[in-house]
Short mmCIF file of C-alpha atoms (C1' of nucleotides) in Angstrom, two decimals:
data_model
loop_
_atom_site.label_atom_id
_atom_site.label_comp_id
_atom_site.label_asym_id
_atom_site.label_seq_id
_atom_site.Cartn_x
_atom_site.Cartn_y
_atom_site.Cartn_z
CA MET A 1 -17.16 7.27 30.76
CA SER A 2 -18.79 10.60 31.32
CA THR A 3 -15.88 12.94 31.41
CA GLN A 4 -16.50 15.53 28.82
CA SER A 5 -14.43 18.54 29.61
CA VAL A 6 -10.83 18.98 28.28
CA ARG A 7 -8.62 18.65 31.05
CA ARG A 8 -5.09 17.58 31.87
CA GLY A 9 -4.58 13.95 32.87
CA GLY A 10 -2.53 13.03 35.79
CA THR A 11 -4.49 14.31 38.67
CA ALA A 12 -7.79 12.51 37.85
CA ALA A 13 -7.21 10.06 35.07
CA PRO A 14 -10.63 9.11 33.53
CA SER A 15 -9.52 5.44 33.58
CA VAL A 16 -6.34 3.43 33.87
CA ARG A 17 -7.48 1.62 30.73
CA GLU A 18 -6.65 4.57 28.53
CA PRO A 19 -4.89 5.62 26.45
CA ALA A 20 -4.87 2.13 24.96
CA LEU A 21 -2.94 0.88 21.87
CA VAL A 22 -3.85 -2.27 20.04
CA ALA A 23 -1.77 -4.25 17.53
CA ILE A 24 -0.35 -7.65 16.67
CA PRO A 25 3.08 -7.55 18.27
CA SER A 26 6.15 -8.39 16.21
CA MET A 27 7.97 -10.59 18.66
CA LYS A 28 5.43 -12.62 20.54
CA THR A 29 4.44 -16.04 19.28
CA ALA A 30 1.53 -16.79 21.70
CA GLY A 31 -1.67 -15.95 19.90
CA THR A 32 -2.08 -14.41 16.49
CA GLY A 33 -4.76 -11.83 17.21
CA PRO A 34 -4.38 -8.16 18.20
CA VAL A 35 -3.67 -7.50 21.84
CA GLU A 36 -3.33 -4.48 24.11
CA LEU A 37 0.16 -3.29 24.09
CA LEU A 38 0.44 -0.96 27.06
CA SER A 39 0.56 -1.78 30.75
CA ASP A 40 -1.28 0.08 33.39
CA ALA A 41 1.93 1.85 34.47
CA GLN A 42 2.75 2.86 30.96
CA ARG A 43 -0.74 4.19 30.43
CA GLN A 44 -0.41 6.36 33.52
CA LEU A 45 2.83 7.75 32.21
CA LEU A 46 1.24 8.62 28.93
CA VAL A 47 -1.73 10.31 30.44
CA ARG A 48 0.54 12.65 32.26
CA SER A 49 1.84 13.96 28.89
CA ALA A 50 -1.59 13.90 27.25
CA ALA A 51 -4.64 15.99 27.04
CA VAL A 52 -8.15 14.59 26.44
CA ARG A 53 -9.99 16.05 23.45
CA HIS A 54 -13.46 15.83 22.13
CA PHE A 55 -14.25 16.36 18.48
CA PRO A 56 -17.80 16.52 16.93
CA ALA A 57 -18.41 14.41 13.81
CA ARG A 58 -16.96 15.68 10.56
CA THR A 59 -14.32 17.78 12.33
CA ILE A 60 -10.96 18.22 10.75
CA VAL A 61 -8.33 17.30 13.26
CA TYR A 62 -5.46 18.58 11.16
CA ARG A 63 -4.73 19.28 7.52
CA ALA A 64 -2.01 17.78 5.35
CA ASP A 65 1.07 19.80 5.08
CA THR A 66 0.59 21.86 8.19
CA PRO A 67 3.12 21.75 10.95
CA ALA A 68 2.81 18.68 13.12
CA GLU A 69 2.78 19.31 16.83
CA SER A 70 0.83 16.29 18.31
CA VAL A 71 -0.03 12.74 17.79
CA PHE A 72 -3.39 11.32 18.86
CA VAL A 73 -4.61 8.05 20.36
CA ILE A 74 -8.32 7.39 19.78
CA ALA A 75 -10.31 6.44 22.95
CA GLU A 76 -13.68 6.43 21.20
CA GLY A 77 -14.99 7.06 17.68
CA VAL A 78 -13.93 6.77 14.05
CA VAL A 79 -11.51 8.95 12.02
CA LYS A 80 -10.50 8.90 8.44
CA SER A 81 -7.02 9.85 7.20
CA TYR A 82 -6.94 11.02 3.53
CA ARG A 83 -5.14 12.96 1.00
CA ASP A 84 -6.59 14.95 -1.95
CA LEU A 85 -4.78 14.20 -5.23
CA ALA A 86 -3.86 16.56 -8.02
CA ASN A 87 -6.48 15.03 -10.27
CA GLY A 88 -9.31 15.93 -7.93
CA ARG A 89 -9.65 12.49 -6.50
CA ARG A 90 -9.46 11.72 -2.85
CA ARG A 91 -7.59 8.82 -1.44
CA ILE A 92 -8.40 7.55 2.06
CA ALA A 93 -5.34 5.99 3.48
CA ALA A 94 -7.02 4.46 6.46
CA PHE A 95 -9.94 4.32 8.80
CA LEU A 96 -8.96 4.73 12.41
CA PHE A 97 -10.75 3.29 15.39
CA ALA A 98 -10.47 3.15 19.15
CA ARG A 99 -6.91 2.33 20.32
CA ASP A 100 -5.48 3.45 16.99
CA LEU A 101 -2.63 5.94 16.62
CA PHE A 102 -2.57 8.86 14.17
CA GLY A 103 -0.82 12.13 13.51
CA LEU A 104 2.72 10.77 12.57
CA ALA A 105 4.61 13.36 10.63
CA GLU A 106 7.27 13.56 8.06
CA ALA A 107 9.72 16.47 8.07
CA GLY A 108 7.69 18.22 10.69
CA HIS A 109 4.48 18.22 8.70
CA TYR A 110 1.40 16.04 8.59
CA VAL A 111 1.20 14.01 5.41
CA ASN A 112 -2.52 13.25 5.50
CA THR A 113 -5.57 15.21 6.57
CA ALA A 114 -7.42 13.67 9.55
CA GLN A 115 -11.17 14.09 9.83
CA THR A 116 -13.62 12.64 12.32
CA ILE A 117 -16.47 10.49 11.01
CA THR A 118 -18.31 10.00 14.29
CA PRO A 119 -17.87 12.14 17.54
CA VAL A 120 -14.39 11.30 18.77
CA ARG A 121 -12.72 11.25 22.20
CA ALA A 122 -8.83 11.20 21.84
CA TYR A 123 -5.69 11.68 23.80
CA GLU A 124 -3.37 14.34 22.29
CA ILE A 125 0.29 14.08 23.02
CA GLY A 126 2.79 16.67 21.92
CA VAL A 127 5.65 15.32 19.85
CA ASP A 128 8.27 16.96 22.03
CA ALA A 129 6.72 15.41 25.22
CA LEU A 130 6.37 12.07 23.41
CA THR A 131 9.92 12.15 22.25
CA GLU A 132 11.17 12.92 25.66
CA LEU A 133 9.10 10.19 27.12
CA PHE A 134 10.45 7.75 24.65
CA ARG A 135 13.98 8.62 25.82
CA ARG A 136 13.05 8.04 29.51
CA GLU A 137 10.83 4.99 28.84
CA PRO A 138 12.28 2.71 26.11
CA ASP A 139 9.62 0.18 26.89
CA ILE A 140 6.87 2.64 25.97
CA GLN A 141 8.70 3.46 22.68
CA LEU A 142 8.94 -0.18 21.88
CA GLN A 143 5.22 -0.54 22.11
CA PHE A 144 4.76 2.32 19.85
CA LEU A 145 7.28 0.89 17.40
CA CYS A 146 5.19 -2.36 17.45
CA LYS A 147 2.07 -0.40 16.84
CA ILE A 148 3.59 1.46 13.81
CA VAL A 149 4.82 -1.84 12.34
CA HIS A 150 1.31 -3.11 12.57
CA VAL A 151 0.00 0.05 10.90
CA LEU A 152 2.49 -0.70 8.13
CA ARG A 153 1.12 -4.20 7.65
CA GLU A 154 -2.41 -2.77 7.41
CA ALA A 155 -1.16 -0.27 4.71
CA GLN A 156 0.23 -3.19 2.73
CA GLN A 157 -3.06 -5.07 3.10
CA HIS A 158 -4.69 -1.91 1.86
CA SER A 159 -2.63 -1.87 -1.35
CA ILE A 160 -3.55 -5.52 -1.93
CA ILE A 161 -7.20 -4.53 -1.71
CA ILE A 162 -6.75 -1.71 -4.19
CA GLY A 163 -4.86 -3.95 -6.50
CA ARG A 164 -7.85 -6.26 -7.05
CA ARG A 165 -9.74 -5.89 -10.18
CA ASP A 166 -13.27 -6.76 -9.12
CA ALA A 167 -15.31 -4.29 -7.10
CA VAL A 168 -17.16 -7.04 -5.20
CA GLY A 169 -13.96 -8.53 -3.96
CA ARG A 170 -12.61 -5.18 -2.85
CA LEU A 171 -15.73 -4.37 -0.93
CA ALA A 172 -15.78 -7.76 0.73
CA MET A 173 -12.20 -7.18 1.95
CA LEU A 174 -13.13 -3.85 3.31
CA LEU A 175 -16.09 -5.40 5.15
CA ARG A 176 -13.72 -8.00 6.66
CA VAL A 177 -11.42 -5.23 7.96
CA LEU A 178 -14.36 -3.43 9.48
CA GLN A 179 -15.54 -6.69 10.97
CA LYS A 180 -12.56 -6.81 13.26
CA GLN A 181 -13.63 -3.49 14.73
CA ALA A 182 -17.22 -4.69 15.16
CA LEU A 183 -16.64 -7.11 17.95
CA PRO A 184 -19.02 -5.42 20.37
CA ARG A 185 -21.92 -5.93 17.86
CA GLY A 186 -21.23 -9.62 17.40
CA ARG A 187 -19.52 -11.48 14.55
CA SER A 188 -22.20 -11.21 11.91
CA ASP A 189 -23.28 -7.59 12.24
CA ILE A 190 -20.74 -5.04 10.91
CA ALA A 191 -20.99 -1.33 11.62
CA LEU A 192 -20.40 0.97 8.66
CA PRO A 193 -19.72 4.43 10.19
CA MET A 194 -18.56 5.98 7.04
CA SER A 195 -20.41 7.00 3.95
CA ARG A 196 -20.48 5.11 0.61
CA SER A 197 -18.34 7.84 -0.75
CA ASP A 198 -15.78 7.20 1.97
CA MET A 199 -15.77 3.61 1.12
CA ALA A 200 -15.20 4.38 -2.53
CA ASN A 201 -12.34 6.64 -1.68
CA TYR A 202 -10.70 3.89 0.46
CA LEU A 203 -11.21 1.22 -2.16
CA GLY A 204 -10.13 3.23 -5.24
CA LEU A 205 -13.59 2.86 -6.76
CA SER A 206 -16.22 5.18 -7.87
CA LEU A 207 -19.22 5.69 -5.68
CA GLU A 208 -21.36 3.98 -8.21
CA ALA A 209 -19.16 0.90 -8.28
CA VAL A 210 -19.48 0.53 -4.53
CA SER A 211 -23.21 0.80 -4.81
CA ARG A 212 -23.44 -1.84 -7.52
CA ALA A 213 -21.00 -4.11 -5.61
CA SER A 214 -23.16 -3.81 -2.50
CA ARG A 215 -26.19 -4.68 -4.50
CA ARG A 216 -24.57 -7.73 -5.99
CA LEU A 217 -23.47 -9.03 -2.54
CA GLU A 218 -27.03 -8.62 -1.39
CA LEU A 219 -28.60 -10.12 -4.42
CA GLN A 220 -26.44 -13.23 -4.11
CA GLY A 221 -27.59 -13.71 -0.61
CA ILE A 222 -24.11 -13.23 0.88
CA VAL A 223 -24.83 -10.13 2.99
CA GLU A 224 -27.89 -8.01 4.02
CA PHE A 225 -27.74 -4.32 4.40
CA VAL A 226 -29.67 -2.96 7.43
CA GLY A 227 -29.98 0.77 6.84
CA ARG A 228 -27.00 2.58 5.39
CA HIS A 229 -24.62 1.93 8.22
CA GLU A 230 -24.93 -1.69 9.09
CA VAL A 231 -24.33 -4.97 7.26
CA ARG A 232 -25.09 -8.46 8.36
CA ILE A 233 -23.28 -11.41 6.91
CA LEU A 234 -25.66 -14.15 5.85
CA ASP A 235 -23.38 -16.67 4.16
CA ARG A 236 -19.90 -16.82 5.85
CA GLN A 237 -18.77 -19.47 3.45
CA ARG A 238 -19.27 -17.49 0.25
CA PHE A 239 -18.31 -14.26 1.99
CA ALA A 240 -14.85 -15.69 2.76
CA ALA A 241 -14.65 -16.96 -0.80
CA VAL A 242 -15.18 -13.55 -2.48
CA ALA A 243 -12.87 -11.85 0.14
CA ALA A 244 -10.10 -14.34 -0.43
CA MET B 1 19.51 -21.94 1.89
CA SER B 2 22.68 -20.81 0.24
CA THR B 3 24.93 -19.31 3.02
CA GLN B 4 27.82 -17.32 1.95
CA SER B 5 30.59 -15.86 4.00
CA VAL B 6 29.17 -15.03 7.40
CA ARG B 7 31.54 -13.03 9.71
CA ARG B 8 30.98 -11.25 12.87
CA GLY B 9 31.27 -7.55 12.98
CA GLY B 10 32.84 -5.83 15.94
CA THR B 11 36.43 -6.97 15.50
CA ALA B 12 36.92 -5.70 11.88
CA ALA B 13 34.09 -3.54 10.97
CA PRO B 14 34.17 -2.88 7.21
CA SER B 15 33.54 0.76 7.86
CA VAL B 16 32.04 3.04 10.43
CA ARG B 17 29.54 4.28 7.72
CA GLU B 18 27.62 1.08 7.99
CA PRO B 19 25.08 -0.11 8.85
CA ALA B 20 23.38 2.97 7.57
CA LEU B 21 19.67 3.84 7.72
CA VAL B 22 18.12 6.54 5.52
CA ALA B 23 14.70 8.22 5.91
CA ILE B 24 12.89 11.51 6.03
CA PRO B 25 12.77 12.21 9.78
CA SER B 26 9.48 12.90 11.45
CA MET B 27 10.42 15.75 13.66
CA LYS B 28 12.98 17.78 11.92
CA THR B 29 11.99 20.80 9.80
CA ALA B 30 15.38 21.52 8.32
CA GLY B 31 15.35 20.10 4.72
CA THR B 32 12.78 17.90 3.28
CA GLY B 33 14.95 15.33 1.64
CA PRO B 34 16.10 11.93 3.13
CA VAL B 35 18.97 11.96 5.48
CA GLU B 36 21.20 9.46 7.25
CA LEU B 37 19.61 8.67 10.66
CA LEU B 38 22.40 7.08 12.64
CA SER B 39 25.55 8.64 14.19
CA ASP B 40 28.88 7.01 14.06
CA ALA B 41 28.55 5.92 17.69
CA GLN B 42 25.17 4.32 17.04
CA ARG B 43 26.48 2.49 14.06
CA GLN B 44 29.31 1.06 16.05
CA LEU B 45 26.88 -0.25 18.63
CA LEU B 46 24.75 -1.81 15.92
CA VAL B 47 27.72 -3.48 14.26
CA ARG B 48 28.43 -5.33 17.56
CA SER B 49 25.05 -7.03 17.40
CA ALA B 50 25.11 -7.61 13.63
CA ALA B 51 26.63 -10.09 11.23
CA VAL B 52 27.56 -9.24 7.68
CA ARG B 53 25.98 -11.44 5.05
CA HIS B 54 26.39 -11.87 1.32
CA PHE B 55 23.62 -13.22 -0.85
CA PRO B 56 23.96 -13.91 -4.63
CA ALA B 57 21.24 -12.56 -6.92
CA ARG B 58 17.86 -14.28 -6.72
CA THR B 59 18.41 -15.68 -3.32
CA ILE B 60 15.44 -16.05 -1.03
CA VAL B 61 16.56 -14.41 2.25
CA TYR B 62 13.45 -15.62 4.12
CA ARG B 63 9.94 -16.93 3.21
CA ALA B 64 6.67 -15.57 4.34
CA ASP B 65 5.09 -17.18 7.47
CA THR B 66 8.35 -18.66 8.70
CA PRO B 67 9.60 -17.79 12.17
CA ALA B 68 11.29 -14.37 12.15
CA GLU B 69 14.68 -14.34 13.93
CA SER B 70 16.42 -11.32 12.30
CA VAL B 71 16.02 -8.06 10.70
CA PHE B 72 18.25 -6.88 7.90
CA VAL B 73 19.89 -3.58 6.81
CA ILE B 74 21.00 -3.44 3.29
CA ALA B 75 24.54 -2.22 2.73
CA GLU B 76 24.64 -2.88 -1.02
CA GLY B 77 22.28 -4.39 -3.66
CA VAL B 78 18.48 -4.61 -4.26
CA VAL B 79 15.92 -6.73 -2.71
CA LYS B 80 12.18 -7.26 -3.35
CA SER B 81 9.64 -7.96 -0.73
CA TYR B 82 6.58 -9.84 -1.99
CA ARG B 83 3.74 -12.04 -1.18
CA ASP B 84 1.96 -14.68 -3.37
CA LEU B 85 -1.81 -14.39 -3.30
CA ALA B 86 -4.45 -17.10 -3.30
CA ASN B 87 -5.37 -16.33 -6.89
CA GLY B 88 -1.88 -17.07 -8.08
CA ARG B 89 -0.91 -13.46 -8.48
CA ARG B 90 2.21 -12.00 -6.84
CA ARG B 91 2.17 -8.64 -5.15
CA ILE B 92 5.51 -6.94 -4.62
CA ALA B 93 5.15 -4.75 -1.58
CA ALA B 94 8.44 -2.94 -1.93
CA PHE B 95 11.79 -2.70 -3.58
CA LEU B 96 14.54 -2.27 -1.11
CA PHE B 97 17.91 -0.50 -1.55
CA ALA B 98 21.01 0.36 0.33
CA ARG B 99 20.31 1.74 3.75
CA ASP B 100 16.85 0.19 3.79
CA LEU B 101 15.57 -2.06 6.64
CA PHE B 102 13.58 -5.24 6.11
CA GLY B 103 12.49 -8.33 8.06
CA LEU B 104 10.04 -6.75 10.38
CA ALA B 105 7.72 -9.42 11.74
CA GLU B 106 4.18 -9.93 12.96
CA ALA B 107 3.40 -12.47 15.62
CA GLY B 108 6.88 -13.75 15.36
CA HIS B 109 6.71 -14.64 11.66
CA TYR B 110 7.66 -12.87 8.53
CA VAL B 111 4.66 -11.51 6.57
CA ASN B 112 6.48 -11.22 3.17
CA THR B 113 8.99 -13.15 1.29
CA ALA B 114 12.28 -11.38 0.74
CA GLN B 115 14.45 -12.15 -2.34
CA THR B 116 17.53 -10.52 -3.77
CA ILE B 117 17.45 -9.07 -7.17
CA THR B 118 21.11 -8.26 -7.37
CA PRO B 119 24.02 -9.66 -5.22
CA VAL B 120 23.41 -8.17 -1.76
CA ARG B 121 25.53 -7.40 1.16
CA ALA B 122 23.48 -6.86 4.28
CA TYR B 123 23.78 -6.59 8.16
CA GLU B 124 21.67 -9.25 9.91
CA ILE B 125 20.66 -8.44 13.48
CA GLY B 126 18.78 -10.83 15.71
CA VAL B 127 15.49 -9.66 17.09
CA ASP B 128 16.50 -10.45 20.61
CA ALA B 129 19.71 -8.53 20.35
CA LEU B 130 18.01 -5.66 18.65
CA THR B 131 15.24 -5.50 21.37
CA GLU B 132 17.81 -5.46 24.04
CA LEU B 133 19.85 -2.80 22.20
CA PHE B 134 16.52 -0.70 22.10
CA ARG B 135 16.20 -0.89 25.74
CA ARG B 136 19.68 0.28 26.46
CA GLU B 137 19.84 2.81 23.73
CA PRO B 138 16.50 4.69 23.37
CA ASP B 139 18.02 6.99 20.73
CA ILE B 140 18.80 4.16 18.40
CA GLN B 141 15.27 2.90 18.82
CA LEU B 142 14.01 6.34 18.00
CA GLN B 143 15.87 6.31 14.68
CA PHE B 144 14.50 2.93 13.83
CA LEU B 145 11.03 4.25 14.65
CA CYS B 146 11.54 7.18 12.34
CA LYS B 147 12.69 4.79 9.59
CA ILE B 148 9.57 2.64 9.92
CA VAL B 149 7.43 5.63 9.90
CA HIS B 150 9.04 6.58 6.60
CA VAL B 151 8.57 3.06 5.23
CA LEU B 152 4.84 3.53 6.13
CA ARG B 153 4.68 6.67 4.04
CA GLU B 154 6.27 4.78 1.13
CA ALA B 155 3.58 2.06 1.54
CA GLN B 156 0.89 4.66 1.33
CA GLN B 157 2.53 6.18 -1.66
CA HIS B 158 2.52 2.61 -3.20
CA SER B 159 -1.16 2.33 -2.66
CA ILE B 160 -1.71 5.63 -4.50
CA ILE B 161 0.27 4.31 -7.43
CA ILE B 162 -1.73 1.17 -7.61
CA GLY B 163 -4.93 3.08 -7.35
CA ARG B 164 -4.25 4.97 -10.58
CA ARG B 165 -6.16 3.76 -13.62
CA ASP B 166 -3.66 4.42 -16.40
CA ALA B 167 -0.71 2.17 -16.86
CA VAL B 168 1.52 4.93 -18.21
CA GLY B 169 1.02 7.01 -15.09
CA ARG B 170 1.67 4.18 -12.85
CA LEU B 171 4.93 3.25 -14.65
CA ALA B 172 6.00 6.88 -14.53
CA MET B 173 5.45 6.95 -10.73
CA LEU B 174 7.57 3.89 -10.30
CA LEU B 175 10.30 5.41 -12.34
CA ARG B 176 10.18 8.47 -10.16
CA VAL B 177 10.66 6.31 -7.07
CA LEU B 178 13.61 4.50 -8.67
CA GLN B 179 14.99 7.82 -9.71
CA LYS B 180 15.63 8.72 -6.03
CA GLN B 181 17.85 5.59 -5.81
CA ALA B 182 19.78 6.46 -8.91
CA LEU B 183 21.66 9.36 -7.68
CA PRO B 184 25.19 7.76 -8.45
CA ARG B 185 24.11 7.60 -12.21
CA GLY B 186 22.98 11.13 -12.41
CA ARG B 187 19.47 12.63 -12.53
CA SER B 188 18.42 11.55 -16.00
CA ASP B 189 19.53 7.97 -16.05
CA ILE B 190 17.59 5.63 -13.96
CA ALA B 191 18.73 2.06 -13.18
CA LEU B 192 16.11 -0.68 -13.46
CA PRO B 193 17.58 -3.64 -11.59
CA MET B 194 14.40 -5.62 -11.57
CA SER B 195 12.64 -7.45 -14.48
CA ARG B 196 9.58 -6.24 -16.22
CA SER B 197 7.68 -8.93 -14.48
CA ASP B 198 8.77 -7.49 -11.12
CA MET B 199 7.66 -4.03 -12.19
CA ALA B 200 4.33 -5.47 -13.18
CA ASN B 201 3.83 -7.23 -9.83
CA TYR B 202 4.68 -3.98 -8.02
CA LEU B 203 2.41 -1.88 -10.13
CA GLY B 204 -0.53 -4.29 -10.06
CA LEU B 205 -0.41 -4.59 -13.85
CA SER B 206 0.16 -7.50 -16.30
CA LEU B 207 3.50 -7.89 -17.76
CA GLU B 208 2.04 -6.93 -21.16
CA ALA B 209 0.63 -3.70 -19.86
CA VAL B 210 4.05 -2.71 -18.48
CA SER B 211 5.57 -3.41 -21.90
CA ARG B 212 3.00 -1.35 -23.66
CA ALA B 213 3.27 1.55 -21.24
CA SER B 214 7.04 1.49 -21.68
CA ARG B 215 6.58 1.67 -25.40
CA ARG B 216 4.09 4.52 -25.20
CA LEU B 217 6.41 6.63 -22.98
CA GLU B 218 9.23 5.98 -25.48
CA LEU B 219 7.03 6.78 -28.62
CA GLN B 220 6.03 10.05 -27.10
CA GLY B 221 9.74 10.95 -26.61
CA ILE B 222 9.33 11.21 -22.81
CA VAL B 223 11.95 8.49 -22.00
CA GLU B 224 14.46 6.27 -23.79
CA PHE B 225 15.10 2.72 -22.82
CA VAL B 226 18.85 1.78 -22.90
CA GLY B 227 18.92 -1.95 -22.78
CA ARG B 228 16.56 -3.67 -20.44
CA HIS B 229 17.89 -2.21 -17.31
CA GLU B 230 18.16 1.50 -17.74
CA VAL B 231 16.08 4.44 -18.73
CA ARG B 232 16.86 7.89 -19.63
CA ILE B 233 14.43 10.79 -19.16
CA LEU B 234 14.33 12.94 -22.21
CA ASP B 235 11.51 15.36 -21.39
CA ARG B 236 11.38 16.22 -17.73
CA GLN B 237 8.38 18.45 -18.20
CA ARG B 238 6.02 15.87 -19.64
CA PHE B 239 7.49 13.11 -17.55
CA ALA B 240 6.45 15.06 -14.36
CA ALA B 241 3.13 15.65 -15.90
CA VAL B 242 2.27 11.99 -16.46
CA ALA B 243 3.67 11.05 -13.05
CA ALA B 244 1.66 13.76 -11.34
"C1'" DC C 1 -42.65 19.92 5.24
"C1'" DG C 2 -39.03 21.36 2.31
"C1'" DG C 3 -34.26 21.35 0.90
"C1'" DA C 4 -29.73 19.60 0.38
"C1'" DC C 5 -27.13 15.80 0.37
"C1'" DT C 6 -26.42 10.92 -0.31
"C1'" DA C 7 -27.26 6.89 -2.73
"C1'" DT C 8 -29.11 3.99 -6.53
"C1'" DT C 9 -29.73 2.63 -11.35
"C1'" DG C 10 -28.89 2.78 -16.39
"C1'" DA C 11 -26.17 3.23 -21.08
"C1'" DG C 12 -22.03 3.93 -23.51
"C1'" DA C 13 -16.83 4.70 -23.62
"C1'" DC C 14 -12.50 3.51 -22.11
"C1'" DT C 15 -8.73 0.71 -20.26
"C1'" DC C 16 -6.64 -3.15 -18.95
"C1'" DC C 17 -6.57 -8.42 -18.80
"C1'" DT C 18 -6.41 -12.80 -21.11
"C1'" DC C 19 -4.93 -15.69 -24.65
"C1'" DA C 20 -1.77 -16.55 -28.31
"C1'" DA C 21 2.15 -16.15 -31.34
"C1'" DC C 22 6.35 -14.15 -32.14
"C1'" DT C 23 10.92 -12.03 -31.14
"C1'" DA C 24 14.96 -11.13 -28.28
"C1'" DA C 25 18.24 -12.13 -24.87
"C1'" DC C 26 20.77 -15.07 -21.90
"C1'" DG C 27 23.50 -19.10 -20.36
"C1'" DT C 28 25.08 -23.67 -21.23
"C1'" DG C 29 27.58 -27.11 -23.37
"C1'" DG C 30 29.62 -29.00 -27.33
"C1'" DC D 1 32.96 -19.91 -31.30
"C1'" DC D 2 28.67 -21.47 -32.28
"C1'" DA D 3 24.36 -23.91 -31.72
"C1'" DC D 4 20.86 -24.72 -28.78
"C1'" DG D 5 17.39 -24.43 -25.15
"C1'" DT D 6 15.29 -21.66 -21.76
"C1'" DT D 7 13.76 -17.49 -20.07
"C1'" DA D 8 12.26 -12.85 -20.71
"C1'" DG D 9 9.93 -9.59 -23.23
"C1'" DT D 10 7.11 -7.74 -27.37
"C1'" DT D 11 2.99 -7.30 -30.15
"C1'" DG D 12 -1.86 -8.25 -31.60
"C1'" DA D 13 -7.06 -9.37 -31.08
"C1'" DG D 14 -11.03 -10.00 -28.35
"C1'" DG D 15 -13.47 -9.94 -23.84
"C1'" DA D 16 -14.36 -8.34 -19.00
"C1'" DG D 17 -14.68 -4.76 -15.92
"C1'" DT D 18 -15.09 -0.19 -14.18
"C1'" DC D 19 -15.54 4.89 -15.14
"C1'" DT D 20 -18.30 8.66 -16.76
"C1'" DC D 21 -22.38 11.04 -17.50
"C1'" DA D 22 -27.14 11.36 -16.49
"C1'" DA D 23 -31.47 10.86 -14.22
"C1'" DT D 24 -33.99 9.05 -10.36
"C1'" DA D 25 -34.97 7.66 -5.59
"C1'" DG D 26 -33.98 7.89 -0.87
"C1'" DT D 27 -32.41 10.04 3.56
"C1'" DC D 28 -31.21 13.34 7.02
"C1'" DC D 29 -31.83 17.83 9.20
"C1'" DG D 30 -33.60 22.19 9.98
#
DNA sequence: CGGACTATTGAGACTCCTCAACTAACGTGG
DNA sequence: CCACGTTAGTTGAGGAGTCTCAATAGTCCG
């Protein structure tokens, strides 16, 4: 994975394993976990309409309310999708990881602002090219539809998180969401690529409340913070209890 | 399950104007309001795969975690989509109105419970038939994709509502959402088909908090409640201010 | 090593939740 | 038509929790 220049796919695709899309499919009944949606052939078709892009950390990919020309599929890295409210608060709608999709528009404009948290490698696909591809390849479109349904479920889960009253419970639920992304590190160690402030904006809490909730989880021996960007779960039992 | 009259479409379609789907499309730039997504020809194709169903008020259409066999498009009436949490609370994910879509599944099972609030007339479409139709008619699939993206935006908006701290502001935002459905009654009168308890479960508030917030809005002369199921906005200026 | 940013900790104010009692509305059956 | 019971909604008082403001400590980067 050492291709760094921005080049058109098609002639020398970096890998047939990208771009990848992951979700829990609507229809299937075999297995309940997330699976890869696209076939090799579908990925190859997508690569032909896509460009590989590299973004440094903290780069704004696009701003809310600007004309939407592309959608993005993350190959590597972490992105936050947020919106600044009238009262000065910032609401993070979602954290996005590898094999996630972002950049869906409304009335031709982006609704959220997308900003990288880590360095990001992503596939950019023009909306016109994608729409055309959807018409030619209904199966690809169906996989995108499944992905978006899955994103919708995550958004509903997010509103359940925000609806909770206790900060500790909310934080635990966020950690559980991040845990699913942290498979490479093992089941007990969870990577926290984002800042405490980002976590607060996602959870609908103040920065201080996140800090205090972290401390409480640690004092109770449920988790252990290793630096600012990693957590280890010590007591799975009680962790599941507070996250329930 | 209370089954009412179930008749096949196709032979005697009630109208070519149904089933209808409304959303703010992703791609278009002309106009920012919601529009009808389907063409007459597309509706006719859908009707062939659909059955018209009638549900009395308070009927459970399907329960969460049961096998998902159909999706529904509302022709008339109001539905709530909710989920009961472990702590005994109930979280309403969305209120659904005419030309809305519901019944999208995950891993072959419904994620929420759907229950009618008023009597409902809806088109039921089997998932297999719909998937097959999507393959044959990519344009229909594209319209469904647009609709689901729009639903996703509404879910994000919902989490913004729940994230607010003040009950009055949350209630005002719900009223604004319902206002968009209340066009037949005019711009100042808003229909409230659901109970206060439903509103509380949607807003993440207690029933009492909704009651008090209603009272406050009324005492301040911003709105006027006409019976239990109707509101009239008296001061648009201040109403917009609290909902902002 | 210095500086700016991020994060932690503490004290008081504010808001909503819980519990409880009361009132109103609705539907049923006599 | 009315009485009744059930459900839905209102109002009040006290407690739990987070937010705000403020100051301190820690971290990252040049």
